[in-house]
Amino acid sequence: SAVISQKPSRDICQRGTSLTIQCQVDSQVTMMFWYRQQPGQSLTLIATANQGSEATYESGFVIDKFPISRPNLTFSTLTVSNMSPEDSSIYLCSVAGTASFSYEQYFGPGTRLTVT
Amino acid sequence: DAKTTQPPSMDCAEGRAANLPCNHSTISGNEYVYWYRQIHSQGPQYIIHGLKNNETNEMASLIITEDRKSSTLILPHATLRDTAVYYCIVRTTVVGGGTSYGKLTFGQGTILTVHP
C-alpha cells in the first residue's frame, strides 16, 4: 500500500481567506484525487489530478474555487479559496496507479477544515 | 451518482461473521466492485475488490453473485474495532486528461456496529 500524509491535519480559518492543503505520497503514483466530506455525509470527488495535465473537476466544483497543483508524481496541493462556513469539511487526498497496486486506491488521513 | 444500494445500518455480535450486502444491478461487464470502510474521523481504508470471482484476503471475503448484480462482504470474526461505515462502490472508468482511470463514487454506506 501507499503511505499518504496531508498537511495540515486540521485548521480553523476565517471566511474570505484561502487555505492550501498538501498531499505527499511515499511512492510515485499515476493518479491523485481530492475528495470532500461534509459533516455527517459521504465522500464527494472534487477533482482528479494527473501529473503533467490540468486537473479534471467534477460537476459543481470549479478551478477558481479549488485550484489544484500536481508538480510531480508524489505531491499535490488543493487550495480552498475565498472560504465560507459552507466549506467546513474534511478534505481527503487519494492516490492510485502504480506497478504494485494498479487496481487499488488509497486515502490519506484527511484535513479537517473549520471556517468561522 | 453511486451505482450501489446498501442498508443504512447493521449490527453484529463480536466474534460472529458480519455479512454486509450490496446491490449493484446496473453494473457493467468491466466494472469492479470495491469495498472500503471508514472508522470515525479517519480516511477510508481499502478492504477488497473483485470483478466476478469471489475474493479473499486477510481482512475479508467478497462474494459476487453470478449475474454480478449484488455482492456480500464477509468479515469472518468481527471485533469491536470493525465498527465503521462500510462503502460498497462500483468503480467506473473515465477517459480524460489524456488517460483513462478508475473513478470511485461513494454512496452513503452501511454503518456496522459490532457489540460485545
Coordinates of C-alpha atoms in Angstrom, one line a residue:
Chain A
S1 CA 0.0 0.0 0.0
A2 CA 1.0 3.7 -0.2
V3 CA 1.7 5.9 2.8
I4 CA 0.0 9.2 2.3
S5 CA 0.4 12.3 4.5
Q6 CA -1.6 15.5 4.5
K7 CA -0.7 18.9 5.9
P8 CA -2.2 20.5 7.8
S9 CA -4.2 17.8 9.7
R10 CA -6.7 20.4 10.8
D11 CA -7.1 24.2 10.7
I12 CA -9.6 26.9 11.7
C13 CA -9.8 29.7 9.2
Q14 CA -11.7 32.9 8.8
R15 CA -14.1 33.4 6.0
G16 CA -12.7 35.1 2.9
T17 CA -9.3 33.6 3.3
S18 CA -7.7 30.7 1.5
L19 CA -6.0 27.5 2.7
T20 CA -3.6 25.3 0.7
I21 CA -3.6 21.6 1.7
Q22 CA -0.6 19.4 0.8
C23 CA -0.6 15.7 0.0
Q24 CA 2.6 13.7 -0.1
V25 CA 2.9 10.1 -1.1
D26 CA 5.8 7.8 -0.4
S27 CA 5.9 6.3 -3.9
Q28 CA 5.2 7.5 -7.4
V29 CA 1.6 7.3 -8.4
T30 CA -0.3 8.0 -11.6
M31 CA -3.5 9.5 -10.3
M32 CA -4.2 11.7 -7.4
F33 CA -7.7 12.6 -6.3
W34 CA -9.2 15.2 -4.0
Y35 CA -12.4 14.4 -2.1
R36 CA -14.6 16.5 0.3
Q37 CA -16.6 15.0 3.2
Q38 CA -19.0 17.4 4.7
P39 CA -20.2 16.8 8.3
G40 CA -22.2 13.7 8.5
Q41 CA -22.0 13.0 4.8
S42 CA -20.3 10.6 2.5
L43 CA -17.3 11.5 0.3
T44 CA -17.6 13.6 -2.8
L45 CA -15.0 13.7 -5.5
I46 CA -13.8 17.3 -6.2
A47 CA -11.2 16.6 -8.9
T48 CA -8.7 14.3 -10.4
A49 CA -5.1 15.4 -10.8
N50 CA -2.9 13.6 -13.4
Q51 CA 0.7 14.7 -13.4
G52 CA 1.5 16.9 -16.4
S53 CA -2.0 17.8 -17.3
E54 CA -4.8 20.1 -16.0
A55 CA -6.9 18.7 -13.2
T56 CA -10.3 17.4 -14.2
Y57 CA -13.1 18.8 -12.0
E58 CA -16.4 17.2 -11.1
S59 CA -19.7 18.8 -11.6
G60 CA -20.3 21.5 -9.0
F61 CA -16.6 22.2 -8.5
V62 CA -14.6 24.9 -10.3
I63 CA -10.9 25.7 -10.6
D64 CA -11.3 29.2 -9.3
K65 CA -12.6 27.9 -6.0
F66 CA -10.4 24.8 -5.8
P67 CA -7.2 25.2 -7.7
I68 CA -5.0 22.1 -7.7
S69 CA -1.4 21.6 -8.5
R70 CA 0.4 18.4 -9.4
P71 CA 4.1 19.2 -9.9
N72 CA 5.4 15.6 -9.7
L73 CA 4.4 12.0 -9.2
T74 CA 4.4 12.1 -5.4
F75 CA 2.9 15.5 -4.5
S76 CA -0.2 17.6 -5.0
T77 CA -1.9 20.6 -3.4
L78 CA -5.5 21.6 -3.1
T79 CA -6.4 25.2 -2.3
V80 CA -9.8 26.2 -0.9
S81 CA -10.2 29.8 -2.0
N82 CA -12.3 32.6 -0.5
M83 CA -13.7 30.3 2.2
S84 CA -17.1 30.4 3.7
P85 CA -18.6 28.4 6.5
E86 CA -20.1 26.0 3.9
D87 CA -16.5 24.9 3.1
S88 CA -16.1 23.4 6.5
S89 CA -15.4 19.8 5.7
I90 CA -12.8 17.1 5.8
Y91 CA -10.6 17.2 2.6
L92 CA -9.1 13.9 1.6
C93 CA -6.3 13.1 -0.8
S94 CA -6.3 9.8 -2.6
V95 CA -3.9 8.0 -4.9
A96 CA -4.0 5.2 -7.4
G97 CA -2.0 3.6 -10.2
T98 CA 1.4 2.2 -9.5
A99 CA 3.0 -1.1 -10.6
S100 CA 2.4 -2.6 -7.2
F101 CA -1.2 -1.6 -6.8
S102 CA -2.7 -0.7 -10.1
Y103 CA -6.2 -1.6 -9.1
E104 CA -6.2 -0.2 -5.6
Q105 CA -6.8 3.3 -4.4
Y106 CA -5.6 4.6 -1.1
F107 CA -6.7 7.5 1.0
G108 CA -4.8 9.9 3.2
P109 CA -5.9 10.8 6.8
G110 CA -7.7 14.0 5.7
T111 CA -7.5 17.6 6.6
R112 CA -10.3 18.9 8.9
L113 CA -11.2 22.4 8.0
T114 CA -13.4 24.7 10.0
V115 CA -14.4 28.1 8.6
T116 CA -15.7 30.7 11.0
Chain B
D1 CA -24.4 9.1 -8.7
A2 CA -23.4 6.0 -6.8
K3 CA -24.4 2.8 -8.6
T4 CA -24.9 0.8 -5.4
T5 CA -27.5 0.3 -2.7
Q6 CA -26.7 -0.7 0.9
P7 CA -28.7 -1.0 4.1
P8 CA -28.1 2.1 6.2
S9 CA -27.1 0.1 9.3
M10 CA -26.4 -3.3 10.7
D11 CA -25.5 -4.9 14.0
C12 CA -23.2 -7.8 14.6
A13 CA -22.1 -9.6 17.8
E14 CA -18.4 -9.7 18.5
G15 CA -16.8 -13.0 17.2
R16 CA -19.6 -13.7 14.7
A17 CA -19.4 -13.2 11.0
A18 CA -20.6 -9.9 9.6
N19 CA -22.3 -10.2 6.2
L20 CA -22.8 -6.8 4.5
P21 CA -24.9 -6.9 1.4
C22 CA -24.7 -4.6 -1.6
N23 CA -26.9 -4.3 -4.7
H24 CA -25.4 -3.0 -8.0
S25 CA -27.9 -4.1 -10.6
T26 CA -26.7 -1.6 -13.2
I27 CA -23.0 -2.7 -13.1
S28 CA -21.3 -3.1 -16.5
G29 CA -19.2 -6.0 -17.6
N30 CA -15.8 -4.5 -17.0
E31 CA -16.6 -2.6 -13.8
Y32 CA -15.1 -3.7 -10.5
V33 CA -16.8 -3.8 -7.1
Y34 CA -14.7 -2.2 -4.3
W35 CA -15.2 -2.2 -0.6
Y36 CA -13.9 0.4 1.8
R37 CA -14.5 1.2 5.4
Q38 CA -14.2 4.4 7.3
I39 CA -13.7 4.5 11.0
H40 CA -14.7 7.7 12.6
S41 CA -12.5 10.7 11.7
Q42 CA -10.1 8.6 9.6
G43 CA -9.6 8.3 5.9
P44 CA -11.3 5.4 4.1
Q45 CA -9.5 2.1 4.3
Y46 CA -9.3 -0.2 1.3
I47 CA -10.7 -3.7 2.1
I48 CA -11.1 -5.7 -1.1
H49 CA -12.2 -5.6 -4.7
G50 CA -13.4 -8.0 -7.3
L51 CA -14.7 -8.4 -10.8
K52 CA -16.7 -11.6 -11.0
N53 CA -14.8 -14.2 -9.0
N54 CA -15.0 -14.5 -5.2
E55 CA -12.0 -12.9 -3.5
T56 CA -10.4 -13.3 -0.1
N57 CA -7.7 -11.5 1.7
E58 CA -6.5 -11.1 5.3
M59 CA -9.3 -8.7 6.1
A60 CA -12.4 -10.1 4.4
S61 CA -14.1 -12.2 1.7
L62 CA -16.0 -10.8 -1.2
I63 CA -18.8 -12.9 -2.7
I64 CA -20.2 -11.7 -6.0
T65 CA -23.3 -13.3 -7.5
E66 CA -23.1 -15.0 -10.8
D67 CA -25.1 -12.2 -12.5
R68 CA -22.9 -9.6 -10.8
K69 CA -25.9 -7.7 -9.7
S70 CA -25.1 -8.0 -6.0
S71 CA -22.3 -8.8 -3.6
T72 CA -21.6 -9.6 0.0
L73 CA -18.7 -8.5 2.1
I74 CA -17.9 -11.0 4.9
L75 CA -15.9 -10.2 8.0
P76 CA -15.4 -13.7 9.3
H77 CA -14.9 -12.9 13.0
A78 CA -16.0 -9.4 13.7
T79 CA -14.3 -7.4 16.5
L80 CA -15.2 -4.2 18.2
R81 CA -12.6 -2.4 16.1
D82 CA -14.6 -3.4 13.0
T83 CA -17.3 -0.9 13.9
A84 CA -17.2 1.6 11.0
V85 CA -19.1 2.8 7.9
Y86 CA -18.7 0.3 5.1
Y87 CA -18.9 1.5 1.5
C88 CA -19.6 -0.7 -1.5
I89 CA -18.5 1.1 -4.7
V90 CA -18.7 0.2 -8.4
R91 CA -15.6 1.7 -9.9
T92 CA -16.3 3.3 -13.3
T93 CA -13.8 4.1 -16.0
V94 CA -13.3 7.7 -17.0
V95 CA -11.4 8.9 -20.1
G96 CA -9.9 12.3 -19.6
G97 CA -6.7 14.3 -19.3
G98 CA -5.1 12.1 -21.9
T99 CA -5.6 8.9 -20.0
S100 CA -8.2 6.5 -18.6
Y101 CA -8.6 5.9 -14.9
G102 CA -10.9 4.4 -12.4
K103 CA -13.3 6.6 -10.5
L104 CA -14.8 5.8 -7.1
T105 CA -18.2 7.3 -6.4
F106 CA -19.2 6.9 -2.7
G107 CA -22.7 6.3 -1.6
Q108 CA -24.0 6.5 2.0
G109 CA -22.6 3.1 3.1
T110 CA -23.7 0.8 5.9
I111 CA -23.0 1.7 9.5
L112 CA -21.8 -1.6 11.0
T113 CA -21.9 -1.7 14.8
V114 CA -20.2 -4.6 16.5
H115 CA -21.3 -5.1 20.0
P116 CA -19.9 -7.3 22.9

